[in-house]
Amino acid sequence: MLAYTTRRLLIMIPVLFGMTLIVFSIVHLIPGDPARVILGETATEQAIADLRESMGINRPYFVQYGIYLADLAQGDLGTSLRTNKSITSEIGPRIAATFELTIFAMIFAIIIGINAGIISAWRQNSWFDFSAMIFALVGVSMPVFWLALMEQWIFAQELGWLPSSGRQSSLDPIEPITYFFVLDSILHMDFERTISVLKHLILPSVALGTIPMAIIARMTRSTMLEVMKSDYIRTVRAKGSGQFLVIYKHALRNAMIPVLTVIGLQTGVLLGGAILTETIFSWPGIGRYVYEGINYRDYPVIQSGILVIAFIFVIINLIVDLLYAYIDPRVKY
Amino acid sequence: MSDVILELKDLHTHFFTDGGEVPAVDGVSFKLHKGEVVGIVGESGCGKSVTSLSIMQLVPNPPGKIVRGEINFKDDNLVNFREKRMKQIRGNEIAMIFQEPMTSLNPVYTIGNQLVEAIRMHRKLSKNEARAKAIEMLQLVGIPRSDEVIDEYPHQLSGGMRQRVMIAMAMSCDPEVLIADEPTTALDVTIQAQILDLMRKLNQEQDTAILLITHDLGVVAEMCDRVVVMYSGQVVEEGTVREILKDPKHPYTKGLIRSLPKIHEKEQKLYSIPGTVAKPTMDATGCRFAPRCEFAFDRCFKENPELYQLANERSSRCFLYDNEERGVEEHVQTDSRG
Ligand SMILES: Nc1ncnc2c1ncn2[C@@H]1O[C@H](COP(=O)(O)OP(=O)(O)O)[C@@H](O)[C@H]1O
Ligand code: SF4
Ligand SMILES: [Mg+2]
């Protein structure tokens, strides 16, 4: 396992370099004058000259790339053109917000998706199986923004059970520590606030988690059905083990191998691409940060946002690969 | 006889498929005595595996179902057992090993984990005691370095070693009956001989009755006391190994024996029974073997022959052994000698 982990970590080095090179190229290899493109046609000559200076555009590309890497190594993601603040300090809380939402959405998706898949496979062709699979089919084909708006309308506006947007009630903002508000409120020993923060998480988590849940349920069902037919399951039953052990010990662990891939991919998608949901629920996450950057032609923000999202993808891939090795002993060789 | 441990009586196991109802096991009856090795032989698809899975109540359902008959084990009819009581029988009193050693162990758990689970399922032992028992079982089935192998995963072992592990697992709770469904078919010849030796040793030392399923008459000759020959879901002949090999009665058994390779034969080309196994169907009329039978006559295509008792535990499902047709049998006897 150690050798495998080391090998897997070493593979990441060229991947990370490649990523920075691509992200660097996005801005620095724009045809024409990058500073002029970035600032737009109405910019003054002075502003353009200033930007050229601060971007170091007059120097050779590899020198510029070297400077870029050196900055990154120090945790410096550059400065936002719009707010003139350090992107590193702006993006931190955004990442935390997105992570918190993604974690809750995926917990919802995984717990319901896997169990629905298991029961559907176990009771194949039962009414539960049929309704779960119809629900899953609707789930994967439902537009997320529509689901989000419906949720807001029913549960916030009409029933008034849950807050419709934001991470917390705006009247009484939290003193952030980790920027994971559930964790922060617990650290503050303020459990009333924990409840409130959790309530804010419900609607966006369900909106974001529905598609992954449906995909996970379908995948779990089909791999469970496949695994349940295998010879080793017959062996387990032949030695007198009960249904629970057969399903949750022997079948599930094998069925998880392909399901894990889906979970990893979906987590990556949520972390990187939840722009629409984050906008509808006024969730100050990374997706919205990049989206705002695009609106304001804030190239350093776009660049850094993409880099961070790509980095998150790489990390999730790493975690999935390590989990593979943990679940399946054959992977290590 | 009083020492019968397992008796199948008119067992019918059918599959309900899109293509219709398939009587894969169509009225099978036979007995297994204490400490005895009985072989079930027949070509692929004749219902051997479904018969053995029926005994374990492990026929995939749906599509399969035991529709009629009895499986009497000691004083109980297993067909009436609910899953809860069946669990106490499986692996404990009746154990089973399978044809595919490469895929019969769970790839994601260690050998020890899977053995300990089998032991603790039926014996009140602590984890450590069960582990010690597991190592002892691995030694018993001749696995070298058993104290290391116990912590290895199935993919680290060869097919022969995995089949030994399967046998260790099956024998770990001292079952009274071991069902072995083509245990050596997937293994090469030398390994096959070793596994058969091991099974014979277990039969003699532990007095375990073995139901040995195979399509290989060579294995039968080497291992079994008695033989049940199956064709298209039915028993067509039953007798001791000696009787079956030296004096087969049913034309199908005769064909099987003729198709065995013989060492002193000048003829190079092997005999094989013409045609293929008839798939069992619900509306079959006449003898199942008739389309391939060289002795078939009119009646064979109209009526299904019963299993004619020739002596105690000696029978043949063929009209040639119906008293009314005695004349014909003599004709066959001379025919097959000449
Ligand atoms: N899962 C199943 N579904 C439908 N038919 C089956 C199934 N398993 C076995 N059968 C049928 O039962 C018959 C006997 O099969 P089997 O007992 O496996 O033969 P063998 O003697 O080779 O072990 C075959 O004709 C096969 O078509
Ligand atoms: S009953 Fe007729 S067809 Fe069937 S085996 Fe006997 S002779 Fe052949
Ligand atoms: Mg078979």
XYZ file of C-alpha atoms and ligand atoms in Angstrom:
707
model
C 0.000 0.000 0.000
C 2.856 2.376 0.873
C 4.678 1.671 -2.387
C 1.457 2.145 -4.308
C 0.703 5.438 -2.543
C 4.205 6.735 -3.211
C 3.990 5.755 -6.864
C 0.595 7.382 -7.134
C 1.888 10.603 -5.520
C 4.905 10.721 -7.859
C 2.617 10.484 -10.882
C 0.931 13.650 -9.644
C 4.064 15.787 -10.137
C 3.996 15.923 -13.959
C 0.210 16.263 -13.849
C 0.444 19.319 -11.622
C 3.116 20.875 -13.844
C 1.032 20.252 -16.930
C -1.942 21.894 -15.239
C -0.051 25.053 -14.341
C 1.361 25.253 -17.852
C -2.088 25.038 -19.435
C -3.598 27.564 -17.053
C -0.624 29.866 -17.607
C -1.058 29.590 -21.353
C -4.735 30.494 -21.198
C -3.877 34.053 -20.293
C -0.347 34.587 -21.496
C -0.697 33.120 -24.946
C -3.772 35.084 -25.953
C -3.037 36.352 -29.469
C -2.371 40.084 -29.559
C -1.734 42.104 -26.464
C -2.999 40.220 -23.392
C -3.233 43.403 -21.353
C -5.432 45.047 -23.983
C -7.596 41.940 -24.321
C -7.978 41.702 -20.573
C -8.837 45.350 -19.991
C -11.086 45.651 -23.037
C -11.318 48.292 -25.733
C -12.293 51.198 -23.544
C -9.185 50.977 -21.353
C -6.739 53.879 -21.225
C -3.187 53.460 -22.523
C -1.917 54.122 -19.002
C -3.974 51.284 -17.495
C -2.770 48.917 -20.198
C 0.844 49.878 -19.639
C 0.434 49.381 -15.882
C -1.055 45.929 -16.364
C 1.679 44.947 -18.811
C 4.189 45.965 -16.218
C 2.542 44.056 -13.354
C 2.052 40.919 -15.484
C 5.677 41.043 -16.596
C 4.526 40.681 -20.175
C 7.618 42.167 -21.717
C 9.820 39.331 -20.564
C 10.238 35.948 -22.350
C 7.492 33.364 -21.758
C 9.607 30.906 -19.812
C 10.708 33.661 -17.442
C 7.081 34.665 -16.975
C 6.165 31.023 -16.327
C 9.008 30.721 -13.826
C 7.779 33.756 -11.950
C 4.240 32.354 -12.031
C 5.409 29.038 -10.552
C 7.494 30.777 -7.905
C 4.444 32.811 -6.884
C 2.268 29.687 -6.773
C 4.833 27.898 -4.651
C 4.490 30.679 -2.104
C 0.719 30.347 -2.195
C 0.327 33.547 -4.175
C -2.476 33.259 -6.709
C -2.161 36.864 -7.843
C -4.375 39.887 -7.394
C -7.946 40.368 -8.474
C -8.276 43.147 -11.057
C -11.721 44.004 -9.775
C -11.203 44.153 -6.015
C -7.449 44.630 -6.010
C -7.259 42.045 -3.215
C -5.157 38.919 -2.952
C -6.955 36.086 -4.729
C -5.544 33.600 -2.212
C -7.368 35.301 0.644
C -10.569 35.677 -1.390
C -10.669 32.131 -2.684
C -10.107 30.330 0.650
C -13.593 30.932 2.089
C -15.082 30.187 -1.343
C -13.427 26.793 -1.432
C -14.672 26.084 2.085
C -18.225 27.046 1.109
C -18.173 24.792 -1.955
C -16.608 21.917 -0.047
C -19.161 22.121 2.726
C -22.020 22.040 0.235
C -20.440 19.256 -1.812
C -19.810 17.126 1.259
C -23.432 17.360 2.337
C -24.758 16.828 -1.185
C -22.578 13.746 -1.638
C -23.411 12.294 1.783
C -27.070 12.594 0.818
C -26.392 11.114 -2.628
C -24.227 8.245 -1.392
C -26.366 7.125 1.550
C -29.638 7.161 -0.355
C -28.181 6.138 -3.716
C -26.270 3.107 -2.461
C -29.027 1.819 -0.211
C -31.704 2.304 -2.855
C -29.452 0.475 -5.320
C -28.901 -2.395 -2.890
C -32.577 -2.831 -2.061
C -33.532 -2.591 -5.727
C -31.038 -5.305 -6.613
C -31.997 -7.481 -3.673
C -35.712 -7.178 -4.422
C -35.330 -7.081 -8.169
C -38.581 -6.341 -10.038
C -40.458 -5.530 -6.817
C -42.558 -2.388 -6.524
C -39.682 -0.788 -4.611
C -37.301 -1.565 -7.451
C -39.668 -0.148 -10.058
C -40.428 3.059 -8.218
C -36.801 3.618 -7.206
C -35.613 3.177 -10.753
C -38.299 5.443 -12.198
C -37.360 8.010 -9.559
C -33.696 7.617 -10.525
C -34.497 8.027 -14.199
C -36.399 11.221 -13.462
C -33.539 12.273 -11.173
C -30.819 12.056 -13.794
C -32.850 13.826 -16.423
C -34.120 16.656 -14.225
C -32.529 20.078 -14.840
C -30.827 21.094 -11.590
C -31.864 24.749 -11.818
C -35.515 23.724 -12.177
C -35.282 21.415 -9.164
C -33.587 24.202 -7.194
C -36.310 26.718 -8.074
C -39.059 24.212 -7.238
C -37.472 23.490 -3.877
C -37.264 27.174 -3.078
C -40.832 27.715 -4.119
C -42.281 24.787 -2.138
C -40.121 24.521 0.966
C -39.059 28.143 1.438
C -41.801 30.281 -0.039
C -44.974 28.220 0.360
C -44.273 26.097 3.415
C -41.636 28.345 4.964
C -39.817 25.369 6.474
C -36.346 26.153 5.244
C -34.343 29.250 4.311
C -34.285 29.855 0.571
C -30.711 31.025 0.121
C -27.357 31.895 1.661
C -25.175 29.998 4.107
C -26.492 31.632 7.274
C -29.004 34.208 8.386
C -27.657 37.568 7.290
C -28.644 39.404 10.489
C -26.216 37.560 12.663
C -23.093 36.479 10.728
C -20.726 33.906 12.172
C -17.181 34.608 13.309
C -15.361 32.364 10.837
C -12.547 30.048 11.900
C -12.327 27.372 9.207
C -15.025 28.885 6.960
C -16.803 25.524 7.197
C -19.776 26.992 9.001
C -21.097 23.744 10.480
C -17.691 23.106 11.963
C -17.234 26.748 13.011
C -20.541 26.914 14.849
C -19.655 23.703 16.680
C -16.244 25.126 17.562
C -18.031 28.188 18.947
C -20.253 25.789 20.955
C -23.184 27.595 19.339
C -25.463 24.668 18.550
C -28.514 26.760 17.756
C -26.468 28.235 14.970
C -25.392 24.739 13.878
C -29.049 23.894 13.365
C -29.578 27.086 11.382
C -26.502 26.468 9.219
C -27.625 22.883 8.585
C -31.043 24.146 7.552
C -29.386 26.413 5.016
C -27.560 23.408 3.626
C -30.605 21.206 3.032
C -32.148 22.669 -0.122
C -28.931 23.244 -2.091
C -27.592 19.831 -1.006
C -30.719 18.080 -2.253
C -30.646 20.071 -5.500
C -26.998 19.248 -6.093
C -27.149 15.693 -4.770
C -30.114 14.454 -6.785
C -28.291 13.682 -10.021
C -25.350 11.951 -8.288
C -27.838 10.062 -6.119
C -29.728 8.799 -9.156
C -26.538 7.820 -10.960
C -25.152 6.071 -7.879
C -28.437 4.202 -7.313
C -28.530 2.914 -10.889
C -24.868 1.963 -10.865
C -25.126 0.231 -7.481
C -28.168 -1.733 -8.603
C -26.604 -2.982 -11.807
C -23.249 -3.903 -10.262
C -24.963 -5.559 -7.279
C -27.074 -7.662 -9.648
C -23.924 -8.652 -11.482
C -21.994 -9.455 -8.294
C -24.875 -11.418 -6.735
C -24.666 -13.857 -9.645
C -20.967 -14.504 -9.107
C -19.482 -17.765 -7.939
C -18.040 -16.400 -4.706
C -21.468 -15.225 -3.542
C -22.748 -18.751 -4.128
C -19.835 -19.968 -1.985
C -20.744 -17.575 0.818
C -24.321 -18.803 0.758
C -23.163 -22.434 0.612
C -21.302 -21.995 3.880
C -24.518 -20.913 5.583
C -24.026 -17.141 5.807
C -27.157 -15.038 6.061
C -28.525 -12.525 3.612
C -27.126 -9.528 5.506
C -23.556 -10.836 5.445
C -23.930 -11.865 1.809
C -25.069 -8.405 0.745
C -23.297 -5.977 3.039
C -20.017 -7.813 3.532
C -19.374 -9.825 0.403
C -21.388 -8.316 -2.437
C -21.228 -4.625 -1.539
C -17.458 -4.380 -1.302
C -17.095 -5.870 -4.766
C -19.906 -3.791 -6.198
C -18.302 -0.646 -4.763
C -15.317 -0.860 -7.098
C -17.130 0.581 -10.144
C -19.487 2.696 -8.000
C -16.486 4.442 -6.493
C -15.492 5.741 -9.921
C -18.904 7.311 -10.318
C -18.778 8.834 -6.845
C -15.356 10.355 -7.541
C -16.433 11.806 -10.876
C -19.636 13.256 -9.460
C -17.825 14.798 -6.504
C -15.434 16.450 -8.929
C -18.306 17.768 -11.003
C -20.014 19.253 -7.941
C -16.833 20.849 -6.649
C -16.009 22.446 -9.950
C -19.196 23.111 -11.729
C -21.987 24.038 -9.369
C -22.188 27.574 -10.753
C -25.917 27.485 -11.429
C -26.914 26.052 -8.069
C -24.542 28.363 -6.220
C -26.060 31.308 -8.004
C -29.677 30.300 -7.353
C -29.007 29.705 -3.666
C -26.647 32.703 -3.328
C -23.996 30.276 -2.156
C -20.644 32.083 -2.127
C -18.684 29.154 -3.564
C -15.856 28.715 -6.016
C -18.154 28.217 -9.000
C -19.753 31.568 -8.436
C -16.361 33.176 -7.841
C -15.158 32.086 -11.283
C -18.474 33.059 -12.823
C -18.163 36.559 -11.400
C -14.565 36.665 -12.623
C -15.777 35.906 -16.140
C -18.416 38.638 -15.951
C -15.822 41.217 -14.955
C -13.102 39.918 -17.286
C -11.067 39.373 -14.151
C -8.460 37.143 -15.827
C -6.300 36.459 -12.756
C -9.409 35.296 -10.907
C -10.495 33.050 -13.824
C -6.988 31.672 -14.117
C -6.659 30.922 -10.405
C -10.191 29.606 -10.132
C -9.591 27.128 -12.950
C -6.285 26.126 -11.415
C -7.891 25.477 -8.031
C -10.758 23.470 -9.559
C -8.311 21.416 -11.612
C -6.244 20.838 -8.491
C -9.336 19.629 -6.625
C -10.046 17.176 -9.469
C -6.533 15.801 -9.215
C -6.831 15.369 -5.446
C -10.181 13.594 -5.764
C -8.701 11.294 -8.361
C -5.906 10.517 -5.958
C -8.350 9.755 -3.148
C -10.425 7.499 -5.428
C -7.332 5.600 -6.544
C -6.198 5.105 -2.959
C -9.678 3.888 -2.022
C -9.562 1.402 -4.917
C -6.380 -0.035 -3.513
C -7.969 -0.199 -0.088
C -11.105 -1.989 -1.302
C -9.533 -4.258 -3.891
C -6.308 -6.034 -2.907
C -5.579 -6.870 -6.545
C -4.973 -3.219 -7.441
C -1.656 -2.977 -5.610
C 0.194 -5.283 -7.948
C -31.492 -49.517 4.683
C -31.136 -47.574 7.857
C -27.834 -45.860 7.174
C -29.233 -43.684 4.381
C -28.203 -40.101 5.114
C -29.575 -38.299 2.069
C -32.401 -39.405 -0.138
C -33.903 -37.598 -3.122
C -37.436 -38.695 -3.977
C -38.970 -37.703 -7.305
C -37.317 -34.277 -7.260
C -38.513 -31.782 -9.859
C -36.653 -28.477 -10.238
C -37.912 -26.278 -13.040
C -36.739 -22.990 -14.526
C -39.368 -20.508 -15.551
C -37.697 -18.655 -18.394
C -38.879 -16.383 -21.199
C -38.579 -19.390 -23.506
C -40.973 -21.414 -21.316
C -40.724 -23.835 -18.423
C -37.587 -25.986 -18.364
C -37.725 -29.176 -16.248
C -33.970 -29.181 -15.569
C -34.409 -31.842 -12.885
C -37.297 -34.092 -13.858
C -38.126 -36.659 -11.212
C -34.727 -37.544 -9.820
C -34.473 -40.121 -7.031
C -31.393 -41.656 -5.426
C -29.885 -42.421 -2.045
C -26.597 -41.587 -0.404
C -25.484 -43.790 2.490
C -23.254 -42.781 5.396
C -19.603 -42.564 4.386
C -20.340 -43.529 0.803
C -19.064 -41.900 -2.412
C -21.764 -41.677 -5.059
C -21.002 -40.313 -8.506
C -23.490 -38.458 -10.668
C -22.428 -38.624 -14.300
C -23.833 -37.331 -17.528
C -23.024 -34.925 -20.320
C -23.016 -31.188 -19.754
C -26.531 -29.752 -19.363
C -28.175 -32.921 -18.058
C -29.054 -31.345 -14.716
C -26.216 -32.418 -12.406
C -25.492 -28.947 -11.028
C -29.152 -28.074 -10.624
C -29.654 -31.335 -8.693
C -26.822 -30.480 -6.309
C -27.911 -26.861 -5.902
C -31.428 -28.117 -5.169
C -30.106 -30.162 -2.256
C -28.498 -26.989 -0.855
C -31.642 -24.960 -1.674
C -29.397 -22.631 -3.661
C -31.076 -22.798 -7.055
C -31.250 -19.193 -8.311
C -34.848 -18.148 -7.716
C -36.197 -16.645 -9.913
C -36.059 -18.312 -12.448
C -35.579 -21.692 -10.719
C -37.882 -23.449 -8.263
C -38.288 -26.885 -6.724
C -41.819 -27.715 -7.835
C -42.188 -31.233 -6.440
C -40.421 -33.987 -4.577
C -38.520 -34.587 -1.379
C -34.951 -34.123 -0.248
C -34.718 -36.174 2.918
C -31.669 -35.457 5.007
C -31.577 -37.573 8.147
C -35.120 -37.118 9.491
C -36.054 -33.909 7.697
C -37.334 -32.962 4.280
C -35.165 -29.980 3.285
C -37.692 -28.825 0.701
C -39.954 -27.746 3.566
C -37.186 -25.884 5.367
C -37.280 -22.140 5.632
C -34.140 -20.137 4.869
C -33.356 -19.799 8.582
C -33.131 -23.546 9.196
C -31.441 -24.149 5.852
C -28.641 -21.798 6.933
C -27.901 -24.148 9.825
C -27.607 -27.075 7.413
C -25.451 -25.380 4.777
C -21.747 -25.554 5.470
C -22.465 -27.317 8.727
C -24.087 -30.633 7.874
C -23.990 -30.469 4.082
C -21.093 -28.607 2.469
C -20.419 -27.968 -1.183
C -17.484 -27.198 -3.432
C -17.693 -26.011 -6.993
C -16.176 -26.384 -10.407
C -14.612 -22.933 -10.647
C -11.855 -22.572 -8.035
C -10.588 -19.396 -9.706
C -13.791 -17.476 -9.053
C -15.289 -19.263 -6.067
C -13.466 -17.243 -3.414
C -14.225 -13.601 -2.742
C -11.310 -11.630 -4.234
C -11.469 -8.793 -1.704
C -11.112 -10.795 1.515
C -8.215 -12.891 2.764
C -8.366 -16.685 2.847
C -8.394 -16.490 6.648
C -11.270 -14.047 6.757
C -13.403 -16.343 4.579
C -12.448 -19.493 6.488
C -13.012 -17.933 9.895
C -16.427 -16.729 8.757
C -17.349 -20.297 7.760
C -16.135 -21.730 11.055
C -17.725 -19.117 13.317
C -20.985 -19.398 11.426
C -21.587 -22.808 12.982
C -19.144 -23.175 15.881
C -18.982 -21.089 19.021
C -15.295 -20.230 18.809
C -13.443 -16.992 19.513
C -11.719 -15.241 16.613
C -8.352 -16.634 17.682
C -9.613 -20.166 18.149
C -11.308 -20.023 14.756
C -8.109 -18.762 13.194
C -6.148 -21.623 14.739
C -8.771 -24.038 13.421
C -8.521 -22.420 9.975
C -4.744 -22.896 9.892
C -5.212 -26.489 10.993
C -7.722 -27.041 8.161
C -5.318 -25.545 5.605
C -2.632 -27.957 6.821
C -5.070 -30.838 6.615
C -5.754 -30.173 2.923
C -2.019 -30.021 2.255
C -1.389 -26.307 1.830
C 2.247 -25.492 2.580
C 3.053 -22.383 4.702
C -0.562 -22.366 5.913
C 0.200 -19.783 8.622
C 1.172 -17.337 5.839
C -1.385 -18.381 3.237
C -4.142 -17.613 5.717
C -3.369 -13.901 5.385
C -3.090 -13.973 1.604
C -5.740 -13.069 -0.935
C -7.196 -15.580 -3.414
C -5.399 -14.020 -6.389
C -2.078 -14.922 -4.783
C -2.871 -18.657 -5.027
C -2.996 -21.096 -7.944
C -6.214 -22.808 -9.030
C -5.252 -26.065 -7.314
C -4.450 -24.227 -4.076
C -7.743 -22.353 -4.224
C -9.649 -25.614 -4.645
C -7.817 -26.928 -1.568
C -8.927 -23.814 0.300
C -12.499 -24.479 -0.850
C -12.226 -28.045 0.456
C -10.759 -26.794 3.747
C -13.666 -24.384 4.047
C -16.217 -27.092 3.218
C -14.699 -29.545 5.693
C -14.156 -27.037 8.497
C -17.391 -27.872 10.319
C -17.152 -31.655 9.801
C -20.136 -31.991 7.460
C -21.771 -35.370 7.062
C -22.226 -34.834 3.341
C -19.883 -33.128 0.905
C -21.248 -32.252 -2.510
C -18.462 -31.754 -5.020
C -19.674 -30.339 -8.343
C -16.975 -31.123 -10.898
C -14.243 -30.236 -8.402
C -11.379 -31.086 -10.732
C -12.727 -30.203 -14.175
C -10.993 -26.819 -14.282
C -7.649 -28.185 -13.052
C -4.825 -29.826 -14.961
C -4.260 -33.547 -14.709
C -1.632 -33.783 -11.948
C -3.469 -31.308 -9.724
C -6.690 -33.184 -10.470
C -5.167 -36.418 -9.128
C -3.975 -34.647 -5.971
C -7.396 -33.150 -5.264
C -9.081 -36.523 -5.795
C -6.564 -38.154 -3.437
C -7.343 -35.522 -0.855
C -11.073 -36.089 -1.169
C -10.644 -39.838 -0.845
C -8.524 -39.319 2.253
C -11.184 -37.087 3.818
C -13.866 -39.629 2.953
C -11.912 -42.427 4.627
C -10.582 -40.546 7.639
C -13.571 -38.341 8.461
C -16.193 -40.741 7.106
C -17.815 -37.942 5.117
C -20.290 -39.094 2.494
C -19.459 -37.540 -0.876
C -21.744 -36.798 -3.773
C -19.269 -36.436 -6.598
C -20.597 -34.782 -9.712
C -18.591 -35.242 -12.850
C -18.826 -35.872 -16.553
C -15.625 -37.913 -16.405
C -16.069 -41.684 -16.044
C -12.374 -41.980 -15.278
C -12.901 -39.963 -12.089
C -15.908 -42.117 -11.261
C -13.930 -45.335 -11.676
C -11.268 -44.039 -9.346
C -13.437 -42.540 -6.621
C -16.955 -43.853 -6.387
C -18.784 -46.710 -4.729
C -21.987 -46.260 -6.675
C -23.013 -44.300 -9.762
C -26.139 -42.478 -10.865
C -26.233 -41.738 -14.595
C -28.328 -38.752 -15.658
C -29.677 -37.800 -19.042
C -31.805 -34.762 -19.857
C -32.912 -34.131 -16.266
C -33.654 -37.777 -15.439
C -31.817 -40.670 -13.827
C -31.345 -43.268 -16.559
C -29.255 -45.834 -14.744
C -28.065 -46.640 -11.265
C -25.663 -49.255 -9.941
C -22.317 -49.937 -8.305
C -19.222 -48.680 -10.103
C -18.335 -52.220 -11.077
C -21.785 -52.921 -12.501
C -21.919 -49.667 -14.428
C -18.447 -49.951 -15.932
C -18.432 -53.694 -16.606
C -22.075 -54.264 -17.446
C -23.857 -51.055 -18.410
C -27.539 -51.594 -19.084
C -28.828 -48.340 -20.545
C -27.877 -47.595 -24.148
C -26.720 -44.111 -23.059
C -24.354 -45.553 -20.440
C -23.076 -48.021 -22.992
C -22.356 -45.098 -25.289
C -20.555 -43.187 -22.553
C -18.333 -46.148 -21.829
C -17.630 -46.824 -25.479
C -16.490 -43.214 -25.831
C -13.840 -43.641 -23.117
C -10.302 -43.676 -24.554
C -8.787 -47.146 -24.221
C -5.069 -47.736 -23.900
C -4.848 -50.922 -25.970
C -7.173 -49.786 -28.702
C -5.777 -49.904 -32.234
C -8.502 -47.623 -33.494
C -7.333 -44.019 -33.289
C -10.659 -42.284 -33.679
C -12.681 -42.052 -30.465
C -16.290 -43.104 -30.467
C -18.787 -40.446 -29.536
C -22.523 -40.728 -29.146
C -24.097 -39.145 -32.222
C -26.241 -36.035 -31.779
C -26.454 -33.709 -28.807
C -28.147 -33.755 -25.407
C -31.852 -33.086 -25.717
C -32.758 -29.952 -23.804
C -35.403 -30.886 -21.247
C -38.862 -29.630 -22.246
C -42.280 -29.899 -20.633
C -44.011 -31.535 -23.603
C -41.447 -34.261 -24.332
C -43.003 -37.566 -25.393
C -41.143 -40.821 -25.607
C -37.694 -41.714 -24.338
C -35.435 -38.648 -24.044
C -32.571 -40.617 -25.531
C -34.517 -42.038 -28.478
C -33.225 -39.589 -31.154
C -29.641 -40.715 -30.390
C -30.314 -44.332 -29.502
C -29.197 -47.103 -31.842
C -31.676 -49.551 -30.251
C -34.707 -47.285 -30.438
C -37.929 -48.933 -31.608
C -41.512 -47.712 -32.096
C -42.536 -47.648 -28.467
C -39.534 -45.469 -27.547
C -40.951 -42.524 -29.480
C -44.423 -42.803 -27.961
C -43.963 -43.490 -24.258
C -41.519 -42.306 -21.647
C -39.906 -45.400 -20.080
C -39.970 -45.736 -16.307
C -36.916 -46.510 -14.230
C -37.036 -50.322 -14.244
C -35.657 -51.885 -11.062
C -33.268 -54.693 -11.987
C -32.065 -55.455 -8.461
C -31.624 -53.518 -5.225
C -30.257 -50.080 -6.176
C -29.719 -51.270 -9.735
C -32.025 -49.783 -12.346
C -32.292 -48.679 -15.952
C -34.725 -46.311 -17.669
C -35.158 -48.244 -20.902
C -37.919 -50.327 -22.406
C -35.423 -53.063 -23.109
C -35.685 -53.904 -19.406
C -39.465 -53.970 -19.358
C -40.517 -57.578 -18.922
C -42.799 -57.278 -21.938
C -39.803 -56.508 -24.124
C -37.508 -59.240 -22.780
C -36.980 -60.695 -26.187
C -35.515 -57.478 -27.430
C -33.040 -57.279 -24.552
C -31.458 -60.582 -25.435
C -31.073 -59.301 -28.947
C -29.265 -56.235 -27.611
C -26.999 -58.288 -25.355
C -25.704 -60.398 -28.216
C -25.495 -57.334 -30.391
C -23.267 -55.392 -28.040
C -20.991 -58.387 -27.459
C -20.495 -59.049 -31.120
N -30.200 -20.084 -14.200
C -30.807 -20.867 -15.117
N -31.813 -20.383 -15.859
C -32.419 -21.149 -16.787
N -32.091 -22.428 -17.041
C -31.092 -22.972 -16.347
C -30.391 -22.219 -15.340
N -29.445 -23.021 -14.800
C -29.543 -24.207 -15.442
N -30.523 -24.184 -16.365
C -30.935 -25.293 -17.231
O -30.876 -26.483 -16.499
C -30.342 -27.529 -17.273
C -29.311 -28.299 -16.474
O -28.203 -27.485 -16.172
P -27.023 -27.974 -15.223
O -27.576 -28.627 -14.021
O -26.153 -26.804 -14.990
O -26.256 -29.026 -16.115
P -24.913 -29.834 -15.763
O -25.313 -31.256 -15.785
O -23.969 -29.517 -16.869
O -24.420 -29.375 -14.438
C -29.766 -26.921 -18.529
O -30.517 -27.373 -19.621
C -29.963 -25.447 -18.382
O -30.526 -24.917 -19.550
S -36.143 -46.748 -24.266
Fe -35.719 -47.040 -26.386
S -34.780 -45.164 -27.058
Fe -34.764 -45.147 -24.840
S -32.802 -45.963 -24.367
Fe -34.166 -47.693 -24.356
S -34.055 -48.461 -26.417
Fe -33.117 -46.469 -26.471
Mg -22.598 -28.356 -14.008
